PDB file of C-alpha atoms and ligand atoms in Angstrom:
ATOM      1  CA  MET A   4       4.298  -6.392   2.608  1.00 84.00           C
ATOM      2  CA  GLU A   5       5.165  -4.924   5.496  1.00 90.00           C
ATOM      3  CA  LEU A   6       4.219  -7.606   8.045  1.00 91.00           C
ATOM      4  CA  GLU A   7       4.950  -5.258  11.540  1.00 94.00           C
ATOM      5  CA  SER A   8       2.355  -2.800   9.822  1.00 97.00           C
ATOM      6  CA  ILE A   9      -0.720  -2.212  12.285  1.00 98.00           C
ATOM      7  CA  ALA A  10      -3.899  -4.741  10.878  1.00 98.00           C
ATOM      8  CA  TYR A  11      -7.576  -5.522  11.716  1.00 98.00           C
ATOM      9  CA  HIS A  12      -8.327  -9.091  12.149  1.00 98.00           C
ATOM     10  CA  GLN A  13     -11.084 -10.881  14.054  1.00 97.00           C
ATOM     11  CA  GLY A  14     -12.055  -7.500  16.261  1.00 97.00           C
ATOM     12  CA  ALA A  15      -8.431  -6.578  17.377  1.00 98.00           C
ATOM     13  CA  TYR A  16      -6.071  -4.545  16.020  1.00 98.00           C
ATOM     14  CA  LYS A  17      -2.560  -6.299  15.175  1.00 98.00           C
ATOM     15  CA  ALA A  18       0.749  -6.980  13.360  1.00 98.00           C
ATOM     16  CA  LEU A  19       0.369  -8.184   9.981  1.00 98.00           C
ATOM     17  CA  SER A  20       2.672 -11.113  10.519  1.00 97.00           C
ATOM     18  CA  GLU A  21      -0.048 -11.916  13.545  1.00 97.00           C
ATOM     19  CA  CYS A  22      -3.095 -11.997  11.155  1.00 98.00           C
ATOM     20  CA  LYS A  23      -3.836 -15.964  10.118  1.00 97.00           C
ATOM     21  CA  VAL A  24      -6.473 -17.804   8.829  1.00 97.00           C
ATOM     22  CA  ASN A  25      -6.918 -21.769   8.821  1.00 98.00           C
ATOM     23  CA  MET A  26      -5.975 -23.613   5.652  1.00 98.00           C
ATOM     24  CA  ALA A  27      -9.916 -24.372   5.628  1.00 98.00           C
ATOM     25  CA  THR A  28     -11.285 -21.357   5.743  1.00 98.00           C
ATOM     26  CA  HIS A  29     -14.274 -21.173   2.995  1.00 98.00           C
ATOM     27  CA  ALA A  30     -12.720 -18.239   1.514  1.00 98.00           C
ATOM     28  CA  LEU A  31      -9.473 -19.808   0.513  1.00 98.00           C
ATOM     29  CA  GLN A  32     -10.563 -22.662  -0.647  1.00 98.00           C
ATOM     30  CA  TYR A  33     -13.802 -21.148  -3.236  1.00 98.00           C
ATOM     31  CA  GLY A  34     -12.652 -17.748  -3.323  1.00 98.00           C
ATOM     32  CA  THR A  35     -15.972 -16.423  -1.333  1.00 98.00           C
ATOM     33  CA  MET A  36     -14.725 -13.456  -0.097  1.00 98.00           C
ATOM     34  CA  VAL A  37     -15.702  -9.573  -1.084  1.00 98.00           C
ATOM     35  CA  PHE A  38     -13.093  -6.586  -0.796  1.00 98.00           C
ATOM     36  CA  GLY A  39     -12.208  -3.129  -1.587  1.00 98.00           C
ATOM     37  CA  GLY A  40      -9.499  -0.715  -2.432  1.00 98.00           C
ATOM     38  CA  VAL A  41      -9.195   2.891  -0.629  1.00 98.00           C
ATOM     39  CA  ARG A  42      -6.298   4.835  -1.194  1.00 98.00           C
ATOM     40  CA  GLY A  43      -4.851   7.637   0.904  1.00 98.00           C
ATOM     41  CA  TYR A  44      -3.040  10.772  -0.304  1.00 98.00           C
ATOM     42  CA  TYR A  45      -0.166  11.905   1.474  1.00 97.00           C
ATOM     43  CA  ASN A  46       0.011  15.930   1.618  1.00 97.00           C
ATOM     44  CA  GLU A  47       3.668  17.380   2.599  1.00 96.00           C
ATOM     45  CA  ASP A  48       1.965  21.081   2.430  1.00 96.00           C
ATOM     46  CA  ARG A  49      -1.301  20.361   4.380  1.00 96.00           C
ATOM     47  CA  LYS A  50       0.762  17.471   6.448  1.00 97.00           C
ATOM     48  CA  ASN A  51      -2.546  15.227   6.054  1.00 97.00           C
ATOM     49  CA  LEU A  52      -3.516  12.058   4.809  1.00 98.00           C
ATOM     50  CA  PHE A  53      -6.847  12.393   2.241  1.00 98.00           C
ATOM     51  CA  LEU A  54      -8.877   9.370   2.604  1.00 98.00           C
ATOM     52  CA  PHE A  55     -10.485   9.006  -1.635  1.00 98.00           C
ATOM     53  CA  ARG A  56     -14.615   8.382  -0.655  1.00 98.00           C
ATOM     54  CA  LEU A  57     -14.514   6.355   2.064  1.00 98.00           C
ATOM     55  CA  ASN A  58     -18.491   6.110   2.080  1.00 98.00           C
ATOM     56  CA  ASP A  59     -18.402   5.080  -1.527  1.00 98.00           C
ATOM     57  CA  HIS A  60     -16.266   2.391  -0.852  1.00 98.00           C
ATOM     58  CA  PHE A  61     -17.297   0.801   2.600  1.00 98.00           C
ATOM     59  CA  GLN A  62     -21.277   1.118   0.564  1.00 98.00           C
ATOM     60  CA  ARG A  63     -20.109  -0.903  -2.472  1.00 98.00           C
ATOM     61  CA  LEU A  64     -18.248  -3.179  -0.150  1.00 98.00           C
ATOM     62  CA  HIS A  65     -21.863  -4.217   1.749  1.00 98.00           C
ATOM     63  CA  ARG A  66     -23.799  -4.337  -1.425  1.00 98.00           C
ATOM     64  CA  SER A  67     -20.464  -6.793  -2.547  1.00 98.00           C
ATOM     65  CA  ALA A  68     -21.345  -8.215   0.305  1.00 98.00           C
ATOM     66  CA  ARG A  69     -25.004  -8.309  -0.263  1.00 98.00           C
ATOM     67  CA  ILE A  70     -25.199  -9.771  -3.541  1.00 98.00           C
ATOM     68  CA  MET A  71     -22.429 -12.830  -1.772  1.00 98.00           C
ATOM     69  CA  GLN A  72     -25.458 -13.681   1.144  1.00 97.00           C
ATOM     70  CA  MET A  73     -22.913 -12.284   3.614  1.00 97.00           C
ATOM     71  CA  GLN A  74     -23.542 -11.299   6.727  1.00 93.00           C
ATOM     72  CA  ALA A  75     -21.159  -7.589   7.251  1.00 93.00           C
ATOM     73  CA  PRO A  76     -20.494  -7.988  10.859  1.00 93.00           C
ATOM     74  CA  LEU A  77     -19.806  -3.937  11.109  1.00 97.00           C
ATOM     75  CA  SER A  78     -21.566  -0.853   9.505  1.00 98.00           C
ATOM     76  CA  ALA A  79     -19.562   0.883   7.073  1.00 98.00           C
ATOM     77  CA  GLU A  80     -19.457   3.607   9.217  1.00 98.00           C
ATOM     78  CA  GLN A  81     -17.473   1.273  11.762  1.00 98.00           C
ATOM     79  CA  MET A  82     -15.461   0.102   8.828  1.00 98.00           C
ATOM     80  CA  ILE A  83     -14.631   3.876   8.326  1.00 98.00           C
ATOM     81  CA  ASP A  84     -13.445   4.468  11.816  1.00 98.00           C
ATOM     82  CA  ILE A  85     -11.757   1.313  11.327  1.00 98.00           C
ATOM     83  CA  ALA A  86      -9.755   2.733   8.525  1.00 98.00           C
ATOM     84  CA  LEU A  87      -8.805   5.981  10.215  1.00 98.00           C
ATOM     85  CA  GLU A  88      -8.018   3.924  12.779  1.00 98.00           C
ATOM     86  CA  LEU A  89      -5.152   2.154  11.013  1.00 98.00           C
ATOM     87  CA  ALA A  90      -3.688   5.093   9.425  1.00 98.00           C
ATOM     88  CA  ARG A  91      -3.220   6.529  12.165  1.00 97.00           C
ATOM     89  CA  ARG A  92      -1.778   3.644  14.604  1.00 98.00           C
ATOM     90  CA  ASN A  93       0.627   3.298  11.454  1.00 97.00           C
ATOM     91  CA  GLN A  94       1.375   6.969  11.599  1.00 96.00           C
ATOM     92  CA  TYR A  95       1.295   6.916   7.983  1.00 96.00           C
ATOM     93  CA  ARG A  96       2.738  10.020   6.188  1.00 96.00           C
ATOM     94  CA  LYS A  97       2.856   8.391   2.451  1.00 96.00           C
ATOM     95  CA  ASN A  98       0.733   7.523   0.078  1.00 97.00           C
ATOM     96  CA  VAL A  99      -0.932   4.137   1.472  1.00 97.00           C
ATOM     97  CA  TYR A 100      -3.452   1.873  -0.089  1.00 98.00           C
ATOM     98  CA  PHE A 101      -6.132   0.014   2.129  1.00 98.00           C
ATOM     99  CA  ARG A 102      -7.501  -3.709   1.493  1.00 98.00           C
ATOM    100  CA  PRO A 103     -10.957  -3.852   3.710  1.00 98.00           C
ATOM    101  CA  PHE A 104     -12.471  -7.676   2.989  1.00 98.00           C
ATOM    102  CA  ILE A 105     -14.962  -9.622   4.103  1.00 98.00           C
ATOM    103  CA  TYR A 106     -14.955 -13.371   4.096  1.00 98.00           C
ATOM    104  CA  LYS A 107     -16.317 -16.417   3.925  1.00 98.00           C
ATOM    105  CA  SER A 108     -14.243 -17.664   7.305  1.00 98.00           C
ATOM    106  CA  ALA A 109     -16.328 -20.281   8.895  1.00 98.00           C
ATOM    107  CA  LEU A 110     -14.267 -24.131   7.989  1.00 98.00           C
ATOM    108  CA  GLN A 111     -16.814 -25.186   5.480  1.00 95.00           C
ATOM    109  CA  LEU A 112     -16.698 -27.725   2.666  1.00 96.00           C
ATOM    110  CA  SER A 113     -19.536 -27.099   0.723  1.00 97.00           C
ATOM    111  CA  PRO A 114     -19.411 -24.338  -2.057  1.00 97.00           C
ATOM    112  CA  ARG A 115     -22.206 -22.697  -0.974  1.00 98.00           C
ATOM    113  CA  LEU A 116     -23.167 -19.027   0.361  1.00 97.00           C
ATOM    114  CA  HIS A 117     -25.984 -19.643   2.988  1.00 97.00           C
ATOM    115  CA  ASP A 118     -24.971 -20.724   6.623  1.00 96.00           C
ATOM    116  CA  VAL A 119     -21.610 -20.042   6.392  1.00 97.00           C
ATOM    117  CA  GLU A 120     -20.095 -17.528   8.575  1.00 97.00           C
ATOM    118  CA  ASP A 121     -18.321 -14.833   7.408  1.00 98.00           C
ATOM    119  CA  ASP A 122     -15.784 -11.951   9.545  1.00 98.00           C
ATOM    120  CA  PHE A 123     -14.366  -8.760   8.573  1.00 98.00           C
ATOM    121  CA  ALA A 124     -10.625  -7.835   8.091  1.00 98.00           C
ATOM    122  CA  MET A 125      -8.166  -4.535   6.667  1.00 98.00           C
ATOM    123  CA  TYR A 126      -4.522  -4.063   5.736  1.00 98.00           C
ATOM    124  CA  THR A 127      -2.809  -1.692   4.188  1.00 98.00           C
ATOM    125  CA  ILE A 128       0.135  -1.172   2.005  1.00 97.00           C
ATOM    126  CA  PRO A 129       2.238   1.845   1.225  1.00 95.00           C
ATOM    127  CA  LEU A 130       1.784   2.307  -2.679  1.00 93.00           C
ATOM    128  CA  ASN A 131       2.080   4.670  -5.020  1.00 88.00           C
ATOM    129  CA  ASP A 132       1.560   4.428  -9.252  1.00 82.00           C
ATOM    130  CA  TYR A 133       0.042   0.700  -9.969  1.00 80.00           C
ATOM    131  CA  LEU A 134       0.505   1.381 -13.470  1.00 80.00           C
ATOM    132  CA  ASP A 135       3.138   3.479 -14.456  1.00 85.00           C
ATOM    133  CA  THR A 136       1.203   6.894 -15.573  1.00 82.00           C
ATOM    134  CA  SER A 137       4.479   8.673 -16.506  1.00 85.00           C
ATOM    135  CA  ARG A 138       4.115   6.707 -20.105  1.00 94.00           C
ATOM    136  CA  GLY A 139       1.585   5.486 -22.178  1.00 97.00           C
ATOM    137  CA  MET A 140       0.067   2.121 -21.937  1.00 98.00           C
ATOM    138  CA  ARG A 141       0.463  -0.530 -24.202  1.00 98.00           C
ATOM    139  CA  ALA A 142      -3.015  -2.306 -24.056  1.00 98.00           C
ATOM    140  CA  ALA A 143      -4.167  -5.287 -25.626  1.00 98.00           C
ATOM    141  CA  VAL A 144      -7.560  -7.273 -26.232  1.00 98.00           C
ATOM    142  CA  SER A 145      -7.642 -10.044 -24.375  1.00 98.00           C
ATOM    143  CA  SER A 146      -8.261 -13.614 -25.418  1.00 98.00           C
ATOM    144  CA  TRP A 147     -10.296 -14.634 -22.124  1.00 98.00           C
ATOM    145  CA  ARG A 148     -13.660 -12.718 -21.882  1.00 98.00           C
ATOM    146  CA  ARG A 149     -14.919 -10.672 -19.215  1.00 98.00           C
ATOM    147  CA  ILE A 150     -17.310 -13.082 -16.804  1.00 98.00           C
ATOM    148  CA  ASP A 151     -21.008 -12.274 -17.107  1.00 96.00           C
ATOM    149  CA  ASP A 152     -22.870 -10.971 -14.214  1.00 94.00           C
ATOM    150  CA  ASN A 153     -24.503 -14.177 -14.475  1.00 95.00           C
ATOM    151  CA  ILE A 154     -21.328 -16.118 -14.522  1.00 96.00           C
ATOM    152  CA  ILE A 155     -19.764 -14.477 -11.371  1.00 97.00           C
ATOM    153  CA  PRO A 156     -21.476 -11.443 -10.441  1.00 97.00           C
ATOM    154  CA  THR A 157     -19.101  -8.394 -11.708  1.00 96.00           C
ATOM    155  CA  ARG A 158     -21.050  -5.669  -9.522  1.00 96.00           C
ATOM    156  CA  SER A 159     -19.925  -7.897  -6.605  1.00 97.00           C
ATOM    157  CA  LYS A 160     -15.809  -6.962  -5.678  1.00 98.00           C
ATOM    158  CA  ALA A 161     -15.558 -10.948  -5.389  1.00 98.00           C
ATOM    159  CA  SER A 162     -12.349 -12.847  -5.688  1.00 98.00           C
ATOM    160  CA  GLY A 163     -12.753 -15.334  -7.145  1.00 98.00           C
ATOM    161  CA  GLY A 164     -13.649 -13.040  -9.503  1.00 98.00           C
ATOM    162  CA  TYR A 165     -10.182 -12.059 -10.338  1.00 98.00           C
ATOM    163  CA  ILE A 166      -8.996 -15.470 -11.309  1.00 98.00           C
ATOM    164  CA  ASN A 167     -10.258 -13.526 -14.531  1.00 98.00           C
ATOM    165  CA  SER A 168      -8.478 -10.687 -13.995  1.00 98.00           C
ATOM    166  CA  ALA A 169      -4.991 -12.420 -12.969  1.00 98.00           C
ATOM    167  CA  LEU A 170      -5.649 -14.768 -16.671  1.00 98.00           C
ATOM    168  CA  ALA A 171      -5.892 -11.814 -18.871  1.00 98.00           C
ATOM    169  CA  LYS A 172      -3.438  -9.593 -17.017  1.00 98.00           C
ATOM    170  CA  SER A 173      -0.703 -12.384 -17.199  1.00 98.00           C
ATOM    171  CA  GLU A 174      -1.174 -12.891 -21.034  1.00 98.00           C
ATOM    172  CA  ALA A 175      -0.856  -8.951 -21.535  1.00 98.00           C
ATOM    173  CA  VAL A 176       2.198  -8.758 -19.718  1.00 98.00           C
ATOM    174  CA  GLN A 177       3.608 -12.074 -21.102  1.00 98.00           C
ATOM    175  CA  ASN A 178       2.658 -10.804 -24.597  1.00 98.00           C
ATOM    176  CA  GLY A 179       5.141  -7.673 -24.368  1.00 98.00           C
ATOM    177  CA  PHE A 180       2.226  -5.402 -23.200  1.00 98.00           C
ATOM    178  CA  ASP A 181       0.483  -3.158 -20.017  1.00 98.00           C
ATOM    179  CA  GLU A 182      -2.747  -4.059 -19.620  1.00 98.00           C
ATOM    180  CA  ALA A 183      -5.418  -6.333 -20.613  1.00 98.00           C
ATOM    181  CA  ILE A 184      -9.234  -5.172 -22.259  1.00 99.00           C
ATOM    182  CA  PHE A 185     -11.782  -7.544 -21.799  1.00 98.00           C
ATOM    183  CA  LEU A 186     -14.410  -7.930 -24.135  1.00 98.00           C
ATOM    184  CA  ASP A 187     -17.938  -8.970 -22.192  1.00 98.00           C
ATOM    185  CA  THR A 188     -19.544 -12.273 -23.418  1.00 98.00           C
ATOM    186  CA  ARG A 189     -21.586 -10.450 -25.973  1.00 98.00           C
ATOM    187  CA  GLY A 190     -18.255  -9.141 -27.695  1.00 98.00           C
ATOM    188  CA  PHE A 191     -18.496  -5.592 -26.491  1.00 98.00           C
ATOM    189  CA  VAL A 192     -15.786  -3.748 -24.676  1.00 98.00           C
ATOM    190  CA  SER A 193     -15.859  -3.946 -21.182  1.00 98.00           C
ATOM    191  CA  GLU A 194     -13.108  -2.875 -19.095  1.00 98.00           C
ATOM    192  CA  GLY A 195      -9.444  -3.431 -18.185  1.00 98.00           C
ATOM    193  CA  SER A 196      -8.163  -6.165 -15.640  1.00 98.00           C
ATOM    194  CA  ALA A 197      -8.723  -4.222 -12.705  1.00 98.00           C
ATOM    195  CA  GLU A 198      -9.998  -0.875 -14.186  1.00 98.00           C
ATOM    196  CA  ASN A 199     -12.730   1.250 -15.954  1.00 98.00           C
ATOM    197  CA  ILE A 200     -12.015   2.304 -19.373  1.00 98.00           C
ATOM    198  CA  PHE A 201     -12.785   5.470 -21.648  1.00 98.00           C
ATOM    199  CA  LEU A 202     -12.673   6.697 -24.965  1.00 98.00           C
ATOM    200  CA  VAL A 203     -12.786  10.195 -26.105  1.00 98.00           C
ATOM    201  CA  ARG A 204     -14.292  10.765 -29.660  1.00 98.00           C
ATOM    202  CA  ASP A 205     -15.181  14.283 -31.125  1.00 98.00           C
ATOM    203  CA  GLY A 206     -14.747  15.705 -27.806  1.00 98.00           C
ATOM    204  CA  ALA A 207     -17.081  13.278 -25.804  1.00 98.00           C
ATOM    205  CA  LEU A 208     -16.170  11.028 -23.585  1.00 98.00           C
ATOM    206  CA  ILE A 209     -17.533   7.644 -23.683  1.00 98.00           C
ATOM    207  CA  THR A 210     -17.702   4.725 -21.421  1.00 98.00           C
ATOM    208  CA  PRO A 211     -18.994   1.180 -21.394  1.00 98.00           C
ATOM    209  CA  HIS A 212     -22.676   1.361 -19.173  1.00 98.00           C
ATOM    210  CA  LEU A 213     -22.873  -0.498 -15.904  1.00 97.00           C
ATOM    211  CA  ALA A 214     -24.584  -3.639 -17.943  1.00 96.00           C
ATOM    212  CA  ALA A 215     -21.534  -4.557 -19.749  1.00 97.00           C
ATOM    213  CA  SER A 216     -19.889  -6.629 -16.855  1.00 97.00           C
ATOM    214  CA  VAL A 217     -17.854  -3.818 -15.734  1.00 98.00           C
ATOM    215  CA  LEU A 218     -17.543  -3.568 -11.939  1.00 98.00           C
ATOM    216  CA  GLU A 219     -19.345  -0.152 -10.701  1.00 98.00           C
ATOM    217  CA  GLY A 220     -16.210   2.065 -10.337  1.00 98.00           C
ATOM    218  CA  ILE A 221     -15.739   4.885  -7.837  1.00 98.00           C
ATOM    219  CA  THR A 222     -13.290   6.573  -9.706  1.00 98.00           C
ATOM    220  CA  ARG A 223     -15.652   5.863 -12.948  1.00 98.00           C
ATOM    221  CA  ARG A 224     -18.023   8.041 -11.115  1.00 98.00           C
ATOM    222  CA  SER A 225     -15.432  10.549 -10.302  1.00 98.00           C
ATOM    223  CA  ILE A 226     -14.318  10.693 -13.603  1.00 98.00           C
ATOM    224  CA  ILE A 227     -17.575  11.532 -14.851  1.00 98.00           C
ATOM    225  CA  GLN A 228     -18.835  13.485 -12.424  1.00 98.00           C
ATOM    226  CA  ILE A 229     -15.475  16.108 -13.241  1.00 98.00           C
ATOM    227  CA  ALA A 230     -16.157  15.678 -17.013  1.00 98.00           C
ATOM    228  CA  LYS A 231     -19.414  16.715 -16.179  1.00 98.00           C
ATOM    229  CA  ASP A 232     -18.686  19.746 -14.479  1.00 98.00           C
ATOM    230  CA  GLN A 233     -16.346  20.996 -16.857  1.00 98.00           C
ATOM    231  CA  GLY A 234     -18.786  20.635 -19.837  1.00 98.00           C
ATOM    232  CA  ILE A 235     -17.918  17.977 -21.539  1.00 98.00           C
ATOM    233  CA  GLU A 236     -20.379  15.496 -22.517  1.00 98.00           C
ATOM    234  CA  VAL A 237     -20.627  11.920 -21.433  1.00 98.00           C
ATOM    235  CA  ILE A 238     -21.975   8.745 -23.153  1.00 98.00           C
ATOM    236  CA  GLU A 239     -22.282   5.398 -21.401  1.00 98.00           C
ATOM    237  CA  ARG A 240     -23.163   2.989 -23.993  1.00 98.00           C
ATOM    238  CA  ASP A 241     -21.898  -0.232 -25.647  1.00 98.00           C
ATOM    239  CA  VAL A 242     -18.385   0.085 -26.891  1.00 98.00           C
ATOM    240  CA  GLY A 243     -17.493  -1.979 -30.240  1.00 98.00           C
ATOM    241  CA  ARG A 244     -13.649  -3.181 -30.071  1.00 98.00           C
ATOM    242  CA  THR A 245     -12.709  -1.484 -33.345  1.00 98.00           C
ATOM    243  CA  GLU A 246     -13.994   2.048 -31.774  1.00 98.00           C
ATOM    244  CA  LEU A 247     -10.807   2.037 -29.575  1.00 98.00           C
ATOM    245  CA  TYR A 248      -8.498   1.386 -32.483  1.00 98.00           C
ATOM    246  CA  ILE A 249     -10.757   4.503 -33.780  1.00 98.00           C
ATOM    247  CA  ALA A 250     -10.375   6.660 -30.894  1.00 98.00           C
ATOM    248  CA  ASP A 251      -9.017  10.192 -30.183  1.00 98.00           C
ATOM    249  CA  GLU A 252      -7.800   8.848 -26.804  1.00 98.00           C
ATOM    250  CA  VAL A 253      -8.136   6.245 -24.395  1.00 98.00           C
ATOM    251  CA  PHE A 254      -7.731   6.048 -20.577  1.00 98.00           C
ATOM    252  CA  PHE A 255      -8.070   3.788 -17.554  1.00 98.00           C
ATOM    253  CA  CYS A 256      -9.257   4.220 -14.172  1.00 98.00           C
ATOM    254  CA  GLY A 257      -9.899   2.573 -10.867  1.00 98.00           C
ATOM    255  CA  THR A 258      -7.752   3.197  -7.520  1.00 97.00           C
ATOM    256  CA  GLY A 259      -4.945   1.595  -8.345  1.00 95.00           C
ATOM    257  CA  ALA A 260      -4.502   2.530 -12.029  1.00 95.00           C
ATOM    258  CA  GLN A 261      -5.306   6.360 -11.173  1.00 96.00           C
ATOM    259  CA  LEU A 262      -5.859   7.367 -14.386  1.00 97.00           C
ATOM    260  CA  ALA A 263      -3.233   6.044 -16.834  1.00 97.00           C
ATOM    261  CA  TRP A 264      -3.919   6.719 -20.763  1.00 98.00           C
ATOM    262  CA  VAL A 265      -3.343   4.419 -23.632  1.00 98.00           C
ATOM    263  CA  ALA A 266      -0.910   4.807 -26.208  1.00 98.00           C
ATOM    264  CA  GLU A 267      -1.415   1.616 -27.864  1.00 98.00           C
ATOM    265  CA  ILE A 268      -3.953  -1.166 -28.263  1.00 98.00           C
ATOM    266  CA  ASP A 269      -3.374  -4.113 -30.532  1.00 98.00           C
ATOM    267  CA  ARG A 270      -0.376  -2.406 -31.667  1.00 98.00           C
ATOM    268  CA  ARG A 271      -2.486   0.421 -33.283  1.00 98.00           C
ATOM    269  CA  GLU A 272      -1.763   4.167 -31.574  1.00 98.00           C
ATOM    270  CA  ILE A 273      -4.289   5.497 -29.972  1.00 98.00           C
ATOM    271  CA  GLY A 274      -4.965   9.576 -31.847  1.00 96.00           C
ATOM    272  CA  ASP A 275      -0.822  10.594 -31.847  1.00 95.00           C
ATOM    273  CA  GLY A 276       0.109   8.148 -29.237  1.00 94.00           C
ATOM    274  CA  GLU A 277       0.528  11.458 -26.824  1.00 97.00           C
ATOM    275  CA  ILE A 278      -1.548  12.259 -24.105  1.00 97.00           C
ATOM    276  CA  GLY A 279      -4.243  13.628 -25.228  1.00 98.00           C
ATOM    277  CA  PRO A 280      -6.115  17.008 -24.186  1.00 98.00           C
ATOM    278  CA  ILE A 281      -9.410  15.861 -23.169  1.00 98.00           C
ATOM    279  CA  THR A 282      -7.282  12.571 -20.813  1.00 98.00           C
ATOM    280  CA  GLN A 283      -4.261  15.450 -19.705  1.00 98.00           C
ATOM    281  CA  ARG A 284      -7.342  17.881 -18.240  1.00 98.00           C
ATOM    282  CA  LEU A 285      -9.625  15.024 -16.479  1.00 98.00           C
ATOM    283  CA  ARG A 286      -6.114  13.470 -15.263  1.00 98.00           C
ATOM    284  CA  ASP A 287      -4.896  17.123 -13.365  1.00 98.00           C
ATOM    285  CA  ILE A 288      -8.236  17.775 -11.925  1.00 98.00           C
ATOM    286  CA  PHE A 289      -8.290  14.393 -10.589  1.00 98.00           C
ATOM    287  CA  MET A 290      -4.575  14.438  -9.318  1.00 97.00           C
ATOM    288  CA  ARG A 291      -5.115  17.339  -7.599  1.00 98.00           C
ATOM    289  CA  THR A 292      -8.677  16.425  -5.672  1.00 98.00           C
ATOM    290  CA  VAL A 293      -7.192  13.331  -4.403  1.00 98.00           C
ATOM    291  CA  ASN A 294      -4.251  15.358  -3.036  1.00 97.00           C
ATOM    292  CA  GLY A 295      -6.425  17.696  -1.288  1.00 97.00           C
ATOM    293  CA  GLU A 296      -5.470  20.905  -3.334  1.00 97.00           C
ATOM    294  CA  ASN A 297      -9.031  21.186  -4.933  1.00 97.00           C
ATOM    295  CA  ASP A 298     -11.469  22.671  -3.111  1.00 96.00           C
ATOM    296  CA  ASP A 299     -14.271  21.925  -5.411  1.00 97.00           C
ATOM    297  CA  TYR A 300     -14.460  18.184  -4.627  1.00 98.00           C
ATOM    298  CA  ARG A 301     -13.335  18.963  -0.756  1.00 96.00           C
ATOM    299  CA  ASP A 302     -16.241  16.414   0.029  1.00 98.00           C
ATOM    300  CA  TRP A 303     -14.838  13.135  -1.144  1.00 98.00           C
ATOM    301  CA  LEU A 304     -11.827  13.442   0.842  1.00 98.00           C
ATOM    302  CA  THR A 305     -11.277  12.429   4.882  1.00 98.00           C
ATOM    303  CA  PRO A 306      -8.155  13.768   6.777  1.00 98.00           C
ATOM    304  CA  VAL A 307      -6.561  11.659   8.891  1.00 98.00           C
ATOM    305  CA  TYR A 308      -5.106  14.089  11.396  1.00 97.00           C
ATOM    306  CA  LYS A 309      -6.930  17.241  13.143  1.00 88.00           C
TER     307      LYS A 309
HETATM  308  N1  LIG B 430     -12.951  -2.453 -12.635  1.00 72.54           N
HETATM  309  C1  LIG B 430     -12.480  -3.866 -11.570  1.00 72.54           C
HETATM  310  C2  LIG B 430     -12.367  -4.832 -12.354  1.00 72.54           C
HETATM  311  C3  LIG B 430     -11.271  -3.184 -10.415  1.00 72.54           C
HETATM  312  O1  LIG B 430     -10.630  -4.729  -9.864  1.00 72.54           O
HETATM  313  C4  LIG B 430     -11.529  -1.733 -10.218  1.00 72.54           C
HETATM  314  C5  LIG B 430     -10.813  -1.555  -9.105  1.00 72.54           C
HETATM  315  N2  LIG B 430     -11.364  -1.302  -8.058  1.00 72.54           N
HETATM  316  C6  LIG B 430     -12.083  -1.173 -10.753  1.00 72.54           C
HETATM  317  C7  LIG B 430     -12.833  -1.508 -12.300  1.00 72.54           C
HETATM  318  C8  LIG B 430     -12.078   0.391 -10.749  1.00 72.54           C
HETATM  319  O2  LIG B 430     -13.063   0.522  -9.500  1.00 72.54           O
HETATM  320  P1  LIG B 430     -12.682   1.944  -8.213  1.00 72.54           P
HETATM  321  O3  LIG B 430     -12.395   3.132  -9.111  1.00 72.54           O
HETATM  322  O4  LIG B 430     -13.871   2.061  -7.650  1.00 72.54           O
HETATM  323  O5  LIG B 430     -10.891   1.600  -7.716  1.00 72.54           O
END
């Protein structure tokens, strides 16, 4: 964390080291914060930083807040302006990740949602790969079930829900795997600890539908769009655990993960253990798109510099 980077907190731009909250803050005590994660990709040839699907990210942040009965103090457009301003103030000329969030900022003792004041803040961090995308992931089905929408809403990107992700991620890594795959409370495949999951079977792209306790991923939406434009059949449906083992290809996707292919699940090789052709094609198009090298999806990018 670069403590002298410029962040936005309590209505002002200041050094991250000066952005402090009181220890009695409601969000710290109860996990009552909703957040987003946005990537910016620096294109050396174009000398510009491209932010990916800003509108979708900030709309989702607002929807997350609505589920949690939060009053977003700023509109999505105002938040987008702050993201662009942060990029400029930090003079970023490298890949960067933005972490905007709305949190219950009041010093309030009772775990409730109503009548607790909210605030908005954002910080940034330079970020390249989150998962190592140069090799296949070794994944394991988690012994932890994905939280259900009726337990902690998964459609709201709420910090409290990430205890579930942290439990699964640590279990996977401490058992020697790279990533966890959650089953939902019904026993169907849900998603990874912080990314959506896709399978390829007989040339079709399959992913758990949005009622399988998944986050409505913006990368997921982008991959579905790209696949359809490529003439690939896309099916959103329930996926059984053992379908993972017999899939031709499997990959994770998310803002952090980007598109990370899976080589092995529960010690069963996926396909021939190499990146599959459909995964390769989607990853190439996706990475060219986010890096500002694909005019087909130019409206997904916002350039930071004039
Ligand atoms: N699921 C979970 C639980 C996540 O934390 C993320 C990362 N935001 C995703 C899926 C992927 O969502 P997105 O593509 O919008 O980053």
